[in-house]
Coordinates of C-alpha atoms and ligand atoms in Angstrom, one line a residue:
X1 CA 145.7 -41.0 -26.2
X2 CA 144.9 -41.0 -29.9
X3 CA 146.0 -44.1 -31.7
X4 CA 147.8 -43.8 -35.1
X5 CA 148.6 -46.4 -37.7
X6 CA 149.9 -45.8 -41.1
X7 CA 148.9 -48.8 -43.0
X8 CA 150.1 -51.6 -40.8
X9 CA 152.8 -49.5 -39.2
X10 CA 151.9 -48.5 -35.6
X11 CA 153.0 -44.9 -34.9
X12 CA 153.0 -44.9 -31.1
X13 CA 152.9 -42.2 -29.7
X14 CA 151.3 -40.3 -32.6
X15 CA 154.3 -38.0 -32.9
X16 CA 156.3 -37.7 -36.1
X17 CA 159.6 -36.0 -36.7
X18 CA 159.5 -33.9 -39.8
X19 CA 161.8 -34.5 -42.7
X20 CA 164.3 -31.6 -42.9
X21 CA 167.0 -31.4 -45.5
X22 CA 170.4 -30.9 -43.9
X23 CA 169.1 -31.7 -40.5
X24 CA 167.4 -35.1 -40.2
X25 CA 170.7 -36.9 -40.9
X26 CA 171.6 -40.2 -39.4
X27 CA 173.3 -38.6 -36.4
X28 CA 170.3 -36.5 -35.6
X29 CA 168.0 -39.4 -36.0
X30 CA 170.1 -41.3 -33.4
X31 CA 169.8 -38.3 -31.1
X32 CA 166.0 -38.4 -31.5
X33 CA 166.0 -42.1 -30.6
X34 CA 168.2 -41.4 -27.6
X35 CA 165.4 -39.2 -26.1
X36 CA 162.6 -41.4 -27.4
X37 CA 158.9 -40.4 -27.7
X38 CA 158.9 -40.2 -31.5
X39 CA 156.5 -42.6 -33.2
X40 CA 157.9 -42.2 -36.6
X41 CA 161.2 -40.7 -37.7
X42 CA 161.8 -39.5 -41.3
X43 CA 164.9 -39.0 -43.3
X44 CA 165.8 -35.8 -45.3
X45 CA 164.1 -35.7 -48.7
X46 CA 166.0 -37.9 -51.2
X47 CA 166.0 -37.2 -54.9
X48 CA 164.5 -40.2 -56.7
X49 CA 166.1 -39.1 -59.9
X50 CA 169.5 -39.1 -58.3
X51 CA 168.9 -42.5 -56.9
X52 CA 168.0 -43.9 -60.3
X53 CA 170.9 -42.2 -62.1
X54 CA 173.5 -43.0 -59.5
X55 CA 172.4 -46.6 -59.4
X56 CA 172.4 -47.0 -63.2
X57 CA 175.9 -45.5 -63.3
X58 CA 177.2 -47.8 -60.6
X59 CA 177.8 -44.8 -58.3
X60 CA 176.1 -46.2 -55.3
X61 CA 173.1 -44.4 -53.8
X62 CA 172.5 -40.8 -52.5
X63 CA 174.5 -39.8 -49.5
X64 CA 171.2 -39.0 -47.7
X65 CA 170.5 -42.7 -47.4
X66 CA 173.5 -43.2 -45.2
X67 CA 172.5 -45.1 -42.1
X68 CA 169.0 -46.0 -43.3
X69 CA 169.7 -49.7 -43.9
X70 CA 170.9 -50.3 -40.3
X71 CA 168.7 -48.1 -38.2
X72 CA 165.9 -49.2 -35.9
X73 CA 162.4 -49.2 -37.4
X74 CA 160.0 -47.8 -38.0
X75 CA 161.7 -45.3 -40.4
X76 CA 160.2 -43.3 -43.2
X77 CA 162.2 -42.2 -46.2
X78 CA 161.0 -39.2 -48.1
X79 CA 161.5 -39.0 -51.8
X80 CA 160.8 -36.4 -54.4
X81 CA 160.4 -36.3 -58.2
X82 CA 157.5 -35.9 -60.7
X83 CA 158.0 -38.9 -62.9
X84 CA 156.0 -42.0 -61.8
X85 CA 158.5 -44.5 -63.0
X86 CA 161.4 -42.8 -61.2
X87 CA 159.4 -42.6 -58.0
X88 CA 158.2 -46.2 -58.3
X89 CA 161.6 -47.6 -59.0
X90 CA 163.3 -45.7 -56.1
X91 CA 160.5 -46.7 -53.7
X92 CA 160.6 -50.3 -54.8
X93 CA 164.4 -50.5 -54.2
X94 CA 164.1 -48.7 -50.9
X95 CA 161.6 -51.3 -49.8
X96 CA 163.4 -54.4 -51.1
X97 CA 167.0 -53.4 -50.3
X98 CA 166.6 -51.0 -47.4
X99 CA 163.4 -52.5 -45.9
X100 CA 162.1 -49.0 -45.0
X101 CA 158.8 -48.9 -43.1
X102 CA 157.1 -46.0 -45.0
X103 CA 157.7 -44.1 -48.2
X104 CA 156.7 -40.5 -48.0
X105 CA 156.4 -38.4 -51.1
X106 CA 157.2 -34.7 -51.0
X107 CA 154.5 -32.4 -52.4
X108 CA 155.3 -29.5 -50.1
X109 CA 158.8 -28.2 -50.8
X110 CA 158.7 -24.6 -52.1
X111 CA 162.4 -24.3 -52.8
X112 CA 163.3 -23.1 -56.3
X113 CA 165.5 -26.1 -57.1
X114 CA 162.7 -28.5 -56.4
X115 CA 159.4 -26.6 -57.1
X116 CA 160.9 -24.5 -60.0
X117 CA 163.2 -26.1 -62.5
X118 CA 162.4 -29.6 -61.3
X119 CA 158.6 -29.1 -61.3
X120 CA 158.3 -31.3 -58.2
X121 CA 157.5 -30.8 -54.5
X122 CA 154.9 -28.0 -54.0
X123 CA 154.8 -27.4 -57.8
X124 CA 152.7 -30.5 -58.1
X125 CA 149.9 -29.1 -55.8
X126 CA 148.5 -27.3 -58.8
X127 CA 147.4 -30.7 -60.2
X128 CA 145.7 -32.9 -57.5
X129 CA 145.1 -35.6 -60.1
X130 CA 148.8 -35.8 -60.9
X131 CA 149.5 -36.1 -57.1
X132 CA 147.0 -38.9 -56.9
X133 CA 148.5 -40.6 -59.9
X134 CA 152.0 -40.5 -58.4
X135 CA 150.9 -41.7 -55.0
X136 CA 148.8 -44.5 -56.6
X137 CA 151.6 -45.7 -58.9
X138 CA 154.0 -46.0 -56.0
X139 CA 151.4 -47.5 -53.6
X140 CA 150.5 -50.2 -56.1
X141 CA 154.2 -51.0 -56.7
X142 CA 155.3 -51.3 -53.1
X143 CA 152.1 -52.6 -51.4
X144 CA 151.7 -53.5 -48.6
X145 CA 154.4 -51.0 -47.6
X146 CA 152.5 -47.7 -46.9
X147 CA 152.9 -44.6 -49.0
X148 CA 152.2 -41.2 -47.5
X149 CA 152.1 -37.7 -48.9
X150 CA 153.3 -34.5 -47.3
X151 CA 151.6 -31.4 -48.7
X152 CA 151.1 -27.7 -48.0
X153 CA 147.6 -26.0 -48.0
X154 CA 148.0 -25.0 -51.6
X155 CA 150.3 -22.9 -53.8
X156 CA 149.0 -19.5 -52.8
X157 CA 146.3 -18.0 -50.5
X158 CA 144.0 -17.8 -53.6
X159 CA 144.5 -21.4 -54.6
X160 CA 144.1 -23.4 -51.4
X161 CA 143.2 -26.9 -52.5
X162 CA 144.4 -29.2 -49.7
X163 CA 141.0 -30.8 -49.6
X164 CA 141.2 -31.8 -53.3
X165 CA 144.7 -33.1 -52.9
X166 CA 143.7 -35.0 -49.8
X167 CA 140.9 -36.8 -51.6
X168 CA 143.2 -37.6 -54.5
X169 CA 145.8 -39.1 -52.1
X170 CA 143.2 -41.1 -50.3
X171 CA 141.5 -42.2 -53.5
X172 CA 144.8 -43.4 -54.9
X173 CA 145.7 -45.6 -52.0
X174 CA 147.8 -43.3 -49.9
X175 CA 148.1 -44.4 -46.3
X176 CA 148.3 -41.0 -44.5
X177 CA 148.5 -37.4 -45.3
X178 CA 150.6 -34.7 -43.6
X179 CA 149.5 -31.1 -44.0
X180 CA 151.9 -28.3 -43.2
X181 CA 149.6 -25.4 -42.6
X182 CA 151.1 -22.8 -44.9
X183 CA 150.9 -22.2 -48.6
X184 CA 154.0 -22.7 -50.8
X185 CA 154.1 -18.9 -51.5
X186 CA 154.4 -18.3 -47.7
X187 CA 157.6 -20.3 -47.6
X188 CA 158.1 -20.1 -43.8
X189 CA 156.5 -16.7 -43.2
X190 CA 153.3 -16.0 -41.3
X191 CA 151.8 -18.6 -39.0
X192 CA 150.7 -22.2 -39.8
X193 CA 146.9 -22.2 -40.1
X194 CA 145.6 -25.1 -38.0
X195 CA 142.0 -24.3 -38.8
X196 CA 142.8 -24.9 -42.4
X197 CA 144.6 -28.1 -41.5
X198 CA 141.6 -29.2 -39.5
X199 CA 139.2 -28.6 -42.4
X200 CA 141.0 -31.2 -44.5
X201 CA 139.8 -33.9 -42.0
X202 CA 136.3 -33.6 -43.4
X203 CA 137.5 -34.8 -46.7
X204 CA 139.3 -37.9 -45.5
X205 CA 137.2 -41.0 -44.9
X206 CA 139.8 -43.6 -44.1
X207 CA 143.3 -42.4 -43.8
X208 CA 144.9 -40.4 -40.9
X209 CA 145.6 -36.7 -41.0
X210 CA 148.9 -35.5 -39.5
X211 CA 149.1 -31.8 -38.7
X212 CA 152.3 -29.8 -39.0
X213 CA 153.6 -26.3 -38.4
X214 CA 154.8 -24.1 -35.7
X215 CA 154.7 -26.4 -32.7
X216 CA 157.4 -24.9 -30.4
X217 CA 156.7 -26.3 -26.9
X218 CA 155.5 -29.6 -25.5
X219 CA 152.4 -27.9 -24.2
X220 CA 151.6 -26.7 -27.7
X221 CA 152.1 -30.1 -29.1
X222 CA 149.7 -31.7 -26.5
X223 CA 147.1 -29.0 -27.1
X224 CA 147.3 -29.3 -30.9
X225 CA 146.6 -33.1 -30.7
X226 CA 143.8 -32.6 -28.1
X227 CA 142.1 -29.6 -29.7
X228 CA 142.2 -30.3 -33.4
X229 CA 140.8 -33.2 -35.4
X230 CA 144.2 -34.6 -36.3
X231 CA 145.4 -38.1 -35.8
X232 CA 149.0 -37.2 -35.3
X233 CA 151.3 -34.2 -35.2
X234 CA 154.7 -33.6 -36.9
X235 CA 157.4 -31.4 -35.5
X236 CA 160.4 -30.0 -37.4
X237 CA 162.3 -27.0 -36.3
X238 CA 161.6 -27.1 -32.6
X239 CA 163.0 -30.7 -32.5
X240 CA 166.2 -29.5 -34.2
X241 CA 166.9 -27.3 -31.2
X242 CA 165.1 -29.4 -28.6
X243 CA 165.3 -33.1 -29.7
X244 CA 163.8 -34.0 -26.3
X245 CA 160.5 -32.4 -27.2
X246 CA 158.9 -35.7 -28.3
X247 CA 159.7 -37.3 -25.0
X248 CA 158.2 -34.4 -23.1
X249 CA 155.0 -34.6 -25.2
X250 CA 154.8 -38.3 -24.9
X251 CA 155.0 -38.1 -21.2
X252 CA 152.3 -35.4 -21.1
X253 CA 150.1 -37.5 -23.4
X254 CA 150.5 -40.5 -21.0
X255 CA 149.1 -38.3 -18.2
X256 CA 152.5 -37.8 -16.5
X257 CA 154.1 -34.4 -15.7
X258 CA 156.1 -33.0 -18.6
X259 CA 159.7 -33.6 -17.7
X260 CA 162.1 -30.6 -17.7
X261 CA 164.5 -30.1 -20.5
X262 CA 167.9 -31.5 -19.9
X263 CA 170.1 -29.3 -17.7
X264 CA 172.7 -27.0 -19.3
X265 CA 175.4 -29.6 -18.4
X266 CA 173.5 -32.4 -20.0
X267 CA 172.8 -30.3 -23.1
X268 CA 176.5 -29.5 -23.3
X269 CA 177.4 -33.3 -23.2
X270 CA 174.7 -34.0 -25.8
X271 CA 175.9 -31.4 -28.2
X272 CA 179.4 -32.8 -28.0
X273 CA 178.0 -36.4 -28.4
X274 CA 176.1 -35.3 -31.5
X275 CA 179.3 -33.7 -32.8
X276 CA 181.2 -37.0 -32.4
X277 CA 178.5 -38.8 -34.4
X278 CA 178.7 -36.2 -37.1
X279 CA 182.5 -36.3 -37.2
X280 CA 182.3 -40.1 -37.6
X281 CA 180.0 -39.8 -40.4
X282 CA 181.2 -36.7 -42.3
X283 CA 184.9 -36.2 -41.3
X284 CA 186.4 -33.2 -39.6
X285 CA 186.0 -30.5 -42.2
X286 CA 182.5 -31.1 -43.4
X287 CA 181.4 -32.3 -39.9
X288 CA 182.5 -29.1 -38.2
X289 CA 180.8 -27.0 -40.9
X290 CA 177.6 -29.0 -40.5
X291 CA 177.6 -28.7 -36.8
X292 CA 177.7 -24.8 -36.9
X293 CA 174.0 -24.6 -37.5
X294 CA 173.2 -27.1 -34.7
X295 CA 175.3 -25.2 -32.2
X296 CA 173.6 -21.9 -33.3
X297 CA 170.2 -23.5 -32.8
X298 CA 171.1 -24.7 -29.3
X299 CA 172.3 -21.3 -28.3
X300 CA 169.2 -19.3 -29.1
X301 CA 167.8 -17.5 -26.0
X302 CA 170.8 -18.2 -23.9
X303 CA 173.3 -15.9 -22.3
X304 CA 176.0 -14.9 -24.7
X305 CA 174.2 -16.6 -27.6
X306 CA 174.7 -13.9 -30.1
X307 CA 178.5 -13.7 -29.7
X308 CA 178.7 -17.5 -29.6
X309 CA 176.8 -17.7 -32.9
X310 CA 179.1 -15.2 -34.6
X311 CA 182.2 -17.1 -33.4
X312 CA 180.9 -20.6 -34.2
X313 CA 179.8 -19.6 -37.7
X314 CA 183.5 -19.2 -38.6
X315 CA 184.9 -22.2 -36.9
X316 CA 186.7 -24.7 -39.1
X317 CA 188.2 -27.5 -37.0
X318 CA 187.0 -29.9 -34.3
X319 CA 189.2 -28.6 -31.5
X320 CA 188.2 -25.0 -31.9
X321 CA 184.5 -26.1 -32.1
X322 CA 184.8 -28.0 -28.9
X323 CA 186.6 -25.2 -27.2
X324 CA 183.9 -22.6 -28.2
X325 CA 181.1 -24.9 -27.1
X326 CA 182.9 -25.6 -23.7
X327 CA 183.3 -22.0 -23.0
X328 CA 179.7 -21.1 -24.1
X329 CA 178.1 -23.8 -22.0
X330 CA 180.2 -23.0 -18.9
X331 CA 179.2 -19.3 -19.2
X332 CA 175.5 -20.4 -19.7
X333 CA 175.7 -22.6 -16.6
X334 CA 177.1 -19.9 -14.4
X335 CA 174.4 -17.4 -15.7
X336 CA 171.6 -19.8 -14.8
Ligands
FMN1 C1 165.9 -26.5 -42.9 C2 164.6 -27.2 -43.3 C3 164.6 -28.3 -44.2 C4 163.4 -28.9 -44.6 N1 163.4 -30.0 -45.4 C5 162.3 -30.6 -45.7 C6 162.3 -31.8 -46.5 O1 163.4 -32.3 -46.9 N2 161.1 -32.4 -46.8 C7 159.9 -31.8 -46.4 O2 158.8 -32.4 -46.7 N3 159.9 -30.7 -45.6 C8 161.0 -30.1 -45.3 N4 161.0 -29.0 -44.5 C9 159.7 -28.6 -43.9 C10 159.4 -29.3 -42.5 O3 159.3 -30.7 -42.7 C11 158.1 -28.8 -41.9 O4 157.0 -29.0 -42.7 C12 158.2 -27.3 -41.6 O5 159.4 -26.9 -41.0 C13 157.1 -26.9 -40.6 O6 157.1 -27.6 -39.4 P1 157.8 -26.9 -38.1 O7 157.2 -25.6 -37.9 O8 157.5 -27.9 -37.0 O9 159.3 -26.7 -38.4 C14 162.1 -28.4 -44.1 C15 162.1 -27.3 -43.2 C16 163.3 -26.7 -42.8 C17 163.3 -25.6 -41.8

């Protein structure tokens, strides 16, 4: 099996869960740990500017950091901004107060709020030197805690520059690079280009390359790691619907048979367990609304899924949510 270390942090197995805003919350991270097989778990992206402002105003810290202080390690926190002092200050506090294992900086987000008015995330890909400067400043400030960068291939198909950005990240003291094999202009359209991800490897001399994009099954994950010159793989959306995918891949990598997905009955219990964690954290109203998308993800490809998604998208209270989920899973079990 390939061995992956990010600085002094061993990522074993070399499987990373992708940061996903609105998804990789503390309850979801707990679910990932329940199944195991993830070498490194990441939080949602956290605004460094909000961290600094809230802290200065005595308003605590961003909600997205909830759970981080007490969770098992290793844990990566992803931050975003474009001002070196803001990123440095946030990273330094996350290391000293939260003792996070890895700081990841977001250079891939194409959303308007981040890459548009905030000139952050994928906006920064237009200037590899600036990316290097930001990584270098943070790396120097929080050494020996590793700093990693998550990028896309470039802004557009005509301006693919992941190789330049990779060299800037490595030259500045970054400890690993994750490449999502799409351009920012693609958003989530088209297919992730693993050939383009692999080409980046030629430009990295010391630090590991993590490939990301469109891994949907354990078999695909194993094949990506085996067939491409990447040191690790990162999975996002497939893990939201199938948080056991890392365990399945890890078993396959260890030369054992890929275990089956949990049974419908087990998945039913897991979804309700996740709901309890979310209710504890967010309360009934917000927690029920947040769980709608999870329930929808879990229902894809199942008998009665479409009608279930329509109903669950309107649900507002915990009892009705549980009732819908119970009915859906018992129908799904009898259809199997
Ligand atoms: C709902 C959603 C939220 C995301 N949030 C983040 C984020 O906070 N930070 C980040 O770097 N990428 C974010 N991404 C991108 C993922 O980390 C990942 O790069 C992308 O989904 C491709 O991987 P996948 O095909 O395995 O999902 C997000 C993606 C989705 C679908």
